[in-house]
């Protein structure tokens, strides 16, 4: 793997993969929703959409036709921490694919008529998430536990903030946030010096400037509910997590697997398999550079809600008090090692791992380093971390459905009663 750092701060990461005919190219910008001011909420995601609406050389239909003409897979995503645009194609078409992606990144036209059309598309996307209780529950949790922080605001933005965004405004926001110091371009697979030279020249033309900074966020325990006329109550119970820069995250990944990471996990076996209280129950990690959340999710009929929550609480409490067994630790470690290796099997996966790791963590860990980190975690470390993380007086909750007031869940789960934050909306 080779890293080229240009004078303007842009970084080009090259990972040739032998015996493949595939190339995958991605632009990773350190500009996500957490880099927005309150009145700018949704700008990063809106900008992502507009990058597909045409450039000075190609309109939106032409971009789509050219990508399809080379058999390319062109897409993008926006997260709270960054935005990524990528294309995958046969190596013989990489030159055209690189030209297409660079054109989108550097020469989008931001026509006002396109802005009006795409605003409507995004508002429909927001409505889609509103109709997805699991997503709505998670969004409201973030807003509650990161009060007043950009990390608590939705990636898609809100109608009130999107309405004021014009083509000129979005172009200015891009110029301010898409700086070369905040850019990693990751290229993986089969490529030659011609494509490397083209990308180097294109990136060198970017005007130097510092990477945008995000204000640190601080977790605060909270309990919120939202009434919605649906069959199941969707509930997320959360604990403070770890930053993705914390070296203990490998141990936490193993703990998450033990608690609710799969079919053999404690939550799945206890709440679903033994008691039949729900169809879906799992735990997951949501981490950022400065903070994180460890979440437990379930969807349950209201009549069985109390039993399910009690079972979840008891399961988490036992893990906090006793830690995992050696068999659980070994099983989780093998799952994590296998998952890490399998996740890097494809050219696309390598490109994404390398680009996001260098941008967000400042380095790219090899598979060997990752496997070593997992294998060095001991059962005693897992026990101590479980006790430190699963602190019920620091827990939070978000519930959507035919739910009770927040105070009910605070009492049911034995959470700390946070004055002024336990409100239903």
Short mmCIF file of C-alpha atoms in Angstrom, two decimals:
data_model
loop_
_atom_site.label_atom_id
_atom_site.label_comp_id
_atom_site.label_asym_id
_atom_site.label_seq_id
_atom_site.Cartn_x
_atom_site.Cartn_y
_atom_site.Cartn_z
CA UNK A 1 0.00 0.00 0.00
CA UNK A 2 1.35 3.42 -0.98
CA UNK A 3 0.32 6.83 0.30
CA UNK A 4 0.87 10.00 -1.73
CA UNK A 5 0.37 13.24 0.19
CA UNK A 6 0.12 16.23 -2.12
CA UNK A 7 1.37 19.74 -1.23
CA UNK A 8 -2.22 20.97 -0.75
CA UNK A 9 -2.91 18.25 1.83
CA UNK A 10 -4.97 15.85 -0.29
CA UNK A 11 -4.02 12.20 0.19
CA UNK A 12 -4.08 9.45 -2.43
CA UNK A 13 -4.00 5.91 -1.07
CA UNK A 14 -3.02 3.15 -3.51
CA UNK A 15 -3.55 -0.56 -2.93
CA UNK A 16 -2.78 -2.76 -5.94
CA UNK A 17 -4.49 -6.16 -5.74
CA UNK A 18 -2.95 -8.91 -7.89
CA UNK A 19 -5.01 -11.30 -10.01
CA UNK A 20 -8.08 -9.12 -10.34
CA UNK A 21 -9.66 -7.21 -13.20
CA UNK A 22 -11.64 -4.92 -10.91
CA UNK A 23 -10.77 -1.39 -9.76
CA UNK A 24 -12.57 0.55 -7.02
CA UNK A 25 -12.12 4.28 -6.51
CA UNK A 26 -13.52 6.37 -3.67
CA UNK A 27 -13.42 10.00 -2.57
CA UNK A 28 -13.69 10.31 1.23
CA UNK A 29 -14.40 13.84 2.46
CA UNK A 30 -14.23 14.72 6.16
CA UNK A 31 -17.49 16.66 5.91
CA UNK A 32 -20.60 15.09 7.38
CA UNK A 33 -23.65 16.29 9.25
CA UNK A 34 -21.67 16.91 12.44
CA UNK A 35 -19.69 19.59 10.58
CA UNK A 36 -22.86 21.62 10.00
CA UNK A 37 -24.22 24.51 12.01
CA UNK A 38 -27.80 24.17 13.26
CA UNK A 39 -29.20 26.26 10.40
CA UNK A 40 -27.16 24.19 7.91
CA UNK A 41 -28.54 20.81 8.99
CA UNK A 42 -28.80 18.54 5.95
CA UNK A 43 -26.25 20.43 3.84
CA UNK A 44 -23.74 17.57 3.53
CA UNK A 45 -26.44 15.14 2.42
CA UNK A 46 -28.03 17.67 0.04
CA UNK A 47 -24.61 18.27 -1.48
CA UNK A 48 -24.15 14.54 -2.01
CA UNK A 49 -27.42 14.43 -3.96
CA UNK A 50 -26.49 17.46 -6.07
CA UNK A 51 -23.20 15.88 -7.13
CA UNK A 52 -25.25 13.46 -9.25
CA UNK A 53 -27.36 16.20 -10.89
CA UNK A 54 -24.86 17.31 -13.50
CA UNK A 55 -21.57 19.08 -14.16
CA UNK A 56 -20.39 21.65 -16.68
CA UNK A 57 -19.66 18.78 -19.11
CA UNK A 58 -22.40 16.27 -18.29
CA UNK A 59 -26.03 16.50 -17.24
CA UNK A 60 -27.54 14.01 -14.76
CA UNK A 61 -28.71 11.63 -17.49
CA UNK A 62 -25.28 11.66 -19.09
CA UNK A 63 -23.61 10.80 -15.78
CA UNK A 64 -25.91 7.81 -15.39
CA UNK A 65 -25.46 6.66 -19.01
CA UNK A 66 -21.67 6.89 -18.87
CA UNK A 67 -21.50 4.93 -15.63
CA UNK A 68 -23.74 2.22 -17.08
CA UNK A 69 -21.84 2.22 -20.39
CA UNK A 70 -18.68 1.03 -18.64
CA UNK A 71 -20.55 -1.37 -16.38
CA UNK A 72 -19.68 0.83 -13.44
CA UNK A 73 -21.36 0.88 -10.05
CA UNK A 74 -21.55 4.55 -9.03
CA UNK A 75 -22.93 5.61 -5.66
CA UNK A 76 -22.39 7.71 -2.53
CA UNK A 77 -23.37 7.98 1.11
CA UNK A 78 -23.36 10.65 3.82
CA UNK A 79 -22.75 9.91 7.50
CA UNK A 80 -22.35 12.11 10.53
CA UNK A 81 -18.56 12.01 10.23
CA UNK A 82 -17.89 12.01 6.48
CA UNK A 83 -19.21 11.73 2.93
CA UNK A 84 -18.04 9.16 0.40
CA UNK A 85 -18.45 8.94 -3.38
CA UNK A 86 -17.28 5.79 -5.13
CA UNK A 87 -17.25 3.85 -8.38
CA UNK A 88 -16.29 0.25 -9.18
CA UNK A 89 -15.59 -1.03 -12.68
CA UNK A 90 -13.41 -3.26 -14.85
CA UNK A 91 -9.82 -2.07 -14.87
CA UNK A 92 -9.98 -1.34 -18.61
CA UNK A 93 -12.53 1.40 -17.90
CA UNK A 94 -10.86 2.93 -14.85
CA UNK A 95 -9.63 5.98 -16.77
CA UNK A 96 -13.17 6.89 -17.82
CA UNK A 97 -14.49 6.12 -14.34
CA UNK A 98 -11.87 8.37 -12.70
CA UNK A 99 -12.69 11.20 -15.10
CA UNK A 100 -16.40 10.80 -14.34
CA UNK A 101 -15.93 10.84 -10.56
CA UNK A 102 -13.48 13.76 -10.64
CA UNK A 103 -15.92 15.72 -12.79
CA UNK A 104 -18.66 15.15 -10.20
CA UNK A 105 -16.37 16.11 -7.32
CA UNK A 106 -14.80 19.21 -8.83
CA UNK A 107 -17.23 20.59 -11.42
CA UNK A 108 -20.82 20.11 -10.21
CA UNK A 109 -23.01 22.87 -11.58
CA UNK A 110 -25.62 23.27 -8.78
CA UNK A 111 -28.34 24.53 -11.15
CA UNK A 112 -31.23 26.01 -9.19
CA UNK A 113 -33.83 24.01 -11.10
CA UNK A 114 -32.00 20.84 -10.07
CA UNK A 115 -31.91 22.01 -6.46
CA UNK A 116 -35.69 22.41 -6.42
CA UNK A 117 -36.23 18.92 -7.83
CA UNK A 118 -33.76 17.27 -5.49
CA UNK A 119 -35.13 19.05 -2.43
CA UNK A 120 -38.41 17.27 -3.09
CA UNK A 121 -36.60 13.93 -3.35
CA UNK A 122 -34.88 14.50 0.01
CA UNK A 123 -38.14 15.50 1.69
CA UNK A 124 -39.60 12.20 0.48
CA UNK A 125 -36.54 10.45 1.91
CA UNK A 126 -37.16 12.14 5.26
CA UNK A 127 -40.78 10.96 5.18
CA UNK A 128 -39.57 7.43 4.43
CA UNK A 129 -37.44 7.47 7.58
CA UNK A 130 -40.37 8.91 9.53
CA UNK A 131 -42.32 5.82 8.47
CA UNK A 132 -39.49 3.49 9.60
CA UNK A 133 -39.88 3.17 13.39
CA UNK A 134 -36.43 1.65 13.96
CA UNK A 135 -34.74 4.60 12.22
CA UNK A 136 -36.99 7.13 13.94
CA UNK A 137 -36.21 5.60 17.32
CA UNK A 138 -32.46 5.84 16.70
CA UNK A 139 -32.68 9.42 15.43
CA UNK A 140 -34.58 10.54 18.52
CA UNK A 141 -32.09 8.80 20.77
CA UNK A 142 -29.19 10.71 19.21
CA UNK A 143 -31.03 13.98 19.59
CA UNK A 144 -31.71 13.26 23.26
CA UNK A 145 -28.27 12.03 24.36
CA UNK A 146 -26.31 14.67 22.42
CA UNK A 147 -28.38 17.75 23.31
CA UNK A 148 -27.43 20.92 21.44
CA UNK A 149 -24.76 19.09 19.44
CA UNK A 150 -24.55 18.60 15.69
CA UNK A 151 -24.05 14.91 16.43
CA UNK A 152 -27.62 14.82 17.68
CA UNK A 153 -29.10 16.22 14.48
CA UNK A 154 -30.32 14.01 11.60
CA UNK A 155 -28.07 13.45 8.59
CA UNK A 156 -30.94 14.21 6.21
CA UNK A 157 -31.73 17.56 7.80
CA UNK A 158 -35.22 19.00 8.27
CA UNK A 159 -37.64 20.72 5.98
CA UNK A 160 -37.09 24.04 7.79
CA UNK A 161 -33.32 23.95 7.16
CA UNK A 162 -33.49 22.54 3.64
CA UNK A 163 -35.90 25.20 2.40
CA UNK A 164 -33.29 27.96 2.50
CA UNK A 165 -30.59 26.08 0.58
CA UNK A 166 -29.97 27.35 -2.96
CA UNK A 167 -27.55 26.20 -5.62
CA UNK A 168 -25.22 29.09 -4.88
CA UNK A 169 -25.38 28.43 -1.16
CA UNK A 170 -24.61 24.73 -1.59
CA UNK A 171 -21.68 25.52 -3.87
CA UNK A 172 -20.27 27.89 -1.25
CA UNK A 173 -20.76 25.23 1.46
CA UNK A 174 -18.88 22.73 -0.69
CA UNK A 175 -16.03 25.19 -1.26
CA UNK A 176 -15.75 25.78 2.49
CA UNK A 177 -15.93 22.12 3.58
CA UNK A 178 -14.57 20.06 0.69
CA UNK A 179 -10.99 21.11 1.31
CA UNK A 180 -8.01 18.98 0.25
CA UNK A 181 -6.90 18.70 3.87
CA UNK A 182 -10.15 16.82 4.50
CA UNK A 183 -9.83 14.47 1.52
CA UNK A 184 -8.62 10.91 1.13
CA UNK A 185 -8.89 9.28 -2.30
CA UNK A 186 -8.65 5.52 -2.08
CA UNK A 187 -7.86 3.35 -5.11
CA UNK A 188 -7.81 -0.43 -4.84
CA UNK A 189 -7.58 -3.30 -7.33
CA UNK A 190 -6.04 -3.28 -10.79
CA UNK A 191 -4.69 0.06 -12.02
CA UNK A 192 -1.68 1.60 -13.72
CA UNK A 193 0.48 4.69 -13.53
CA UNK A 194 -1.71 6.47 -16.05
CA UNK A 195 -4.70 6.50 -13.70
CA UNK A 196 -2.48 7.44 -10.75
CA UNK A 197 -1.04 10.36 -12.73
CA UNK A 198 -4.50 11.56 -13.73
CA UNK A 199 -5.76 11.52 -10.13
CA UNK A 200 -2.62 13.22 -8.84
CA UNK A 201 -3.01 16.03 -11.35
CA UNK A 202 -6.73 16.46 -10.64
CA UNK A 203 -6.26 16.56 -6.86
CA UNK A 204 -3.32 18.95 -7.12
CA UNK A 205 -5.64 21.54 -8.65
CA UNK A 206 -7.67 21.80 -5.43
CA UNK A 207 -7.23 25.07 -3.57
CA UNK A 208 -5.36 24.49 -0.28
CA UNK A 209 -7.31 24.89 2.90
CA UNK A 210 -7.74 23.41 6.37
CA UNK A 211 -10.05 20.51 7.11
CA UNK A 212 -13.37 21.46 8.73
CA UNK A 213 -13.54 20.87 12.47
CA UNK A 214 -16.43 19.46 14.47
CA UNK A 215 -17.21 20.50 18.02
CA UNK A 216 -16.81 17.69 20.54
CA UNK A 217 -20.03 16.07 21.74
CA UNK A 218 -20.79 14.92 25.27
CA UNK A 219 -23.19 12.08 26.07
CA UNK A 220 -25.97 12.93 28.53
CA UNK A 221 -28.44 10.31 29.83
CA UNK A 222 -32.00 10.85 28.59
CA UNK A 223 -35.32 9.09 28.08
CA UNK A 224 -37.70 10.05 25.26
CA UNK A 225 -40.81 8.53 23.73
CA UNK A 226 -42.83 9.16 20.59
CA UNK A 227 -46.40 7.96 20.16
CA UNK A 228 -47.08 6.33 16.80
CA UNK A 229 -50.03 4.16 15.76
CA UNK A 230 -48.11 0.98 14.89
CA UNK A 231 -48.39 -2.63 16.02
CA UNK A 232 -45.08 -2.94 17.87
CA UNK A 233 -43.20 -0.71 20.24
CA UNK A 234 -39.67 -0.07 19.02
CA UNK A 235 -37.22 0.47 21.87
CA UNK A 236 -33.53 1.35 22.05
CA UNK A 237 -31.82 1.13 25.41
CA UNK A 238 -28.38 2.75 25.30
CA UNK A 239 -25.24 3.05 27.38
CA UNK A 240 -22.25 5.37 26.86
CA UNK A 241 -19.86 3.71 24.43
CA UNK A 242 -16.29 4.26 23.26
CA UNK A 243 -14.70 6.40 20.58
CA UNK A 244 -13.41 4.57 17.52
CA UNK A 245 -9.99 5.92 18.52
CA UNK A 246 -10.10 4.08 21.87
CA UNK A 247 -7.88 0.99 21.87
CA UNK A 248 -10.47 -0.80 24.02
CA UNK A 249 -12.88 -0.83 21.07
CA UNK A 250 -11.69 -4.31 20.06
CA UNK A 251 -12.74 -5.62 23.47
CA UNK A 252 -16.05 -3.76 23.20
CA UNK A 253 -16.71 -5.32 19.78
CA UNK A 254 -16.29 -8.74 21.39
CA UNK A 255 -18.59 -7.78 24.27
CA UNK A 256 -21.20 -6.53 21.83
CA UNK A 257 -21.08 -9.85 20.01
CA UNK A 258 -21.58 -11.70 23.30
CA UNK A 259 -24.45 -9.49 24.44
CA UNK A 260 -26.47 -9.16 21.24
CA UNK A 261 -24.36 -9.53 18.12
CA UNK A 262 -25.87 -12.68 16.62
CA UNK A 263 -27.97 -15.79 16.99
CA UNK A 264 -25.73 -17.25 19.72
CA UNK A 265 -25.72 -14.01 21.75
CA UNK A 266 -27.21 -13.79 25.21
CA UNK A 267 -30.03 -11.46 24.21
CA UNK A 268 -31.13 -13.52 21.22
CA UNK A 269 -31.02 -16.77 23.12
CA UNK A 270 -32.70 -15.48 26.29
CA UNK A 271 -35.30 -13.03 25.00
CA UNK A 272 -36.27 -14.62 21.70
CA UNK A 273 -35.33 -18.30 21.73
CA UNK A 274 -36.10 -19.23 25.36
CA UNK A 275 -38.95 -16.83 26.13
CA UNK A 276 -40.40 -16.01 22.71
CA UNK A 277 -40.96 -12.39 23.69
CA UNK A 278 -39.90 -10.79 20.40
CA UNK A 279 -38.83 -11.51 16.86
CA UNK A 280 -35.93 -9.05 16.72
CA UNK A 281 -33.45 -8.16 19.45
CA UNK A 282 -29.81 -7.18 19.05
CA UNK A 283 -27.09 -4.84 20.27
CA UNK A 284 -24.88 -2.57 18.20
CA UNK A 285 -22.16 0.07 18.51
CA UNK A 286 -22.36 3.64 17.23
CA UNK A 287 -19.00 5.36 17.57
CA UNK A 288 -17.34 8.64 16.61
CA UNK A 289 -13.95 10.29 17.16
CA UNK A 290 -14.92 11.71 20.55
CA UNK A 291 -17.79 9.61 21.88
CA UNK A 292 -19.99 6.60 21.28
CA UNK A 293 -23.13 4.70 22.26
CA UNK A 294 -23.73 1.01 22.98
CA UNK A 295 -27.32 0.28 21.97
CA UNK A 296 -29.78 -2.56 22.61
CA UNK A 297 -32.74 -2.64 20.21
CA UNK A 298 -35.95 -4.61 20.22
CA UNK A 299 -39.44 -4.41 18.75
CA UNK A 300 -42.16 -5.94 20.86
CA UNK A 301 -45.92 -6.14 21.28
CA UNK A 302 -47.10 -3.81 24.02
CA UNK A 303 -48.61 -6.69 26.01
CA UNK A 304 -45.17 -8.31 26.30
CA UNK A 305 -43.16 -5.12 26.59
CA UNK A 306 -42.69 -5.31 30.36
CA UNK A 307 -41.50 -8.93 30.27
CA UNK A 308 -39.13 -8.23 27.36
CA UNK A 309 -37.58 -5.19 29.02
CA UNK A 310 -37.11 -7.06 32.30
CA UNK A 311 -35.43 -9.93 30.45
CA UNK A 312 -33.13 -7.52 28.59
CA UNK A 313 -32.22 -5.73 31.80
CA UNK A 314 -31.47 -8.97 33.63
CA UNK A 315 -29.33 -10.21 30.74
CA UNK A 316 -27.29 -7.01 30.61
CA UNK A 317 -26.96 -6.92 34.39
CA UNK A 318 -25.57 -10.46 34.54
CA UNK A 319 -22.97 -9.63 31.91
CA UNK A 320 -21.99 -6.50 33.85
CA UNK A 321 -21.69 -8.39 37.14
CA UNK A 322 -20.06 -11.63 36.00
CA UNK A 323 -18.52 -10.90 32.63
CA UNK A 324 -18.51 -13.52 29.88
CA UNK A 325 -17.52 -17.13 30.16
CA UNK A 326 -14.28 -18.26 28.56
CA UNK A 327 -16.29 -20.14 25.93
CA UNK A 328 -18.20 -16.96 25.05
CA UNK A 329 -14.99 -14.96 24.84
CA UNK A 330 -13.39 -17.52 22.56
CA UNK A 331 -16.46 -17.76 20.34
CA UNK A 332 -16.76 -13.98 20.01
CA UNK A 333 -13.07 -13.69 19.19
CA UNK A 334 -13.32 -16.26 16.39
CA UNK A 335 -16.42 -14.53 15.03
CA UNK A 336 -14.65 -11.15 15.04
CA UNK A 337 -11.50 -12.50 13.39
CA UNK A 338 -13.47 -14.29 10.70
CA UNK A 339 -15.64 -11.24 10.14
CA UNK A 340 -12.62 -8.96 9.79
CA UNK A 341 -11.00 -11.27 7.23
CA UNK A 342 -14.19 -11.82 5.25
CA UNK A 343 -14.99 -8.10 5.23
CA UNK A 344 -11.80 -7.42 3.28
CA UNK A 345 -12.28 -10.09 0.64
CA UNK A 346 -13.45 -7.78 -2.15
CA UNK A 347 -11.69 -4.90 -3.88
CA UNK A 348 -14.60 -2.61 -2.97
CA UNK A 349 -14.35 -3.53 0.72
CA UNK A 350 -10.60 -2.87 0.78
CA UNK A 351 -11.04 0.50 -0.87
CA UNK A 352 -13.69 1.50 1.67
CA UNK A 353 -11.75 0.20 4.69
CA UNK A 354 -8.57 2.00 3.66
CA UNK A 355 -10.20 5.31 2.77
CA UNK A 356 -12.42 5.59 5.83
CA UNK A 357 -9.70 4.38 8.22
CA UNK A 358 -7.11 6.86 7.02
CA UNK A 359 -9.59 9.73 7.03
CA UNK A 360 -11.18 9.06 10.40
CA UNK A 361 -8.49 7.26 12.38
CA UNK A 362 -5.36 8.66 10.76
CA UNK A 363 -3.97 5.25 9.82
CA UNK A 364 -4.89 1.98 8.13
CA UNK A 365 -4.51 -1.12 10.23
CA UNK A 366 -3.55 -4.27 8.36
CA UNK A 367 -5.62 -7.42 8.77
CA UNK A 368 -2.75 -8.91 10.76
CA UNK A 369 -2.88 -5.99 13.22
CA UNK A 370 -6.63 -6.31 13.60
CA UNK A 371 -6.48 -10.04 14.24
CA UNK A 372 -3.69 -9.55 16.79
CA UNK A 373 -5.73 -6.90 18.60
CA UNK A 374 -8.68 -9.28 18.95
CA UNK A 375 -6.50 -12.17 20.07
CA UNK A 376 -4.86 -10.10 22.79
CA UNK A 377 -8.19 -9.40 24.52
CA UNK A 378 -8.56 -11.52 27.66
CA UNK A 379 -11.68 -12.71 29.47
CA UNK A 380 -10.66 -10.59 32.46
CA UNK A 381 -10.49 -7.47 30.28
CA UNK A 382 -13.96 -8.23 28.93
CA UNK A 383 -15.32 -8.68 32.45
CA UNK A 384 -13.84 -5.39 33.65
CA UNK A 385 -15.05 -3.51 30.58
CA UNK A 386 -18.57 -4.92 30.87
CA UNK A 387 -18.75 -3.74 34.46
CA UNK A 388 -17.50 -0.30 33.51
CA UNK A 389 -19.74 0.15 30.46
CA UNK A 390 -23.08 -1.30 31.56
CA UNK A 391 -23.78 1.36 34.17
CA UNK A 392 -27.55 1.65 34.60
CA UNK A 393 -27.41 5.13 36.11
CA UNK A 394 -25.87 6.32 32.82
CA UNK A 395 -28.31 4.51 30.55
CA UNK A 396 -30.75 6.15 28.12
CA UNK A 397 -33.86 5.08 26.29
CA UNK A 398 -35.82 5.94 23.16
CA UNK A 399 -39.19 4.34 22.39
CA UNK A 400 -41.58 4.74 19.44
CA UNK A 401 -45.06 3.23 19.11
CA UNK A 402 -48.05 2.86 21.43
CA UNK A 403 -45.69 3.73 24.23
CA UNK A 404 -46.04 4.88 27.81
CA UNK A 405 -44.58 8.17 29.09
CA UNK A 406 -40.78 8.23 29.60
CA UNK A 407 -41.21 8.03 33.36
CA UNK A 408 -42.65 4.52 32.99
CA UNK A 409 -39.53 3.25 31.26
CA UNK A 410 -37.25 5.03 33.70
CA UNK A 411 -38.96 3.18 36.53
CA UNK A 412 -39.26 -0.12 34.62
CA UNK A 413 -35.57 -0.29 33.77
CA UNK A 414 -34.25 1.34 36.91
CA UNK A 415 -32.70 4.20 34.99
CA UNK A 416 -31.63 7.42 36.59
CA UNK A 417 -34.50 9.90 36.60
CA UNK A 418 -33.09 12.76 34.57
CA UNK A 419 -35.04 15.86 35.48
CA UNK A 420 -36.26 17.86 32.51
CA UNK A 421 -35.23 15.31 29.88
CA UNK A 422 -37.85 12.60 30.33
CA UNK A 423 -40.48 14.03 28.06
CA UNK A 424 -42.72 12.49 25.45
CA UNK A 425 -42.96 14.24 22.08
#
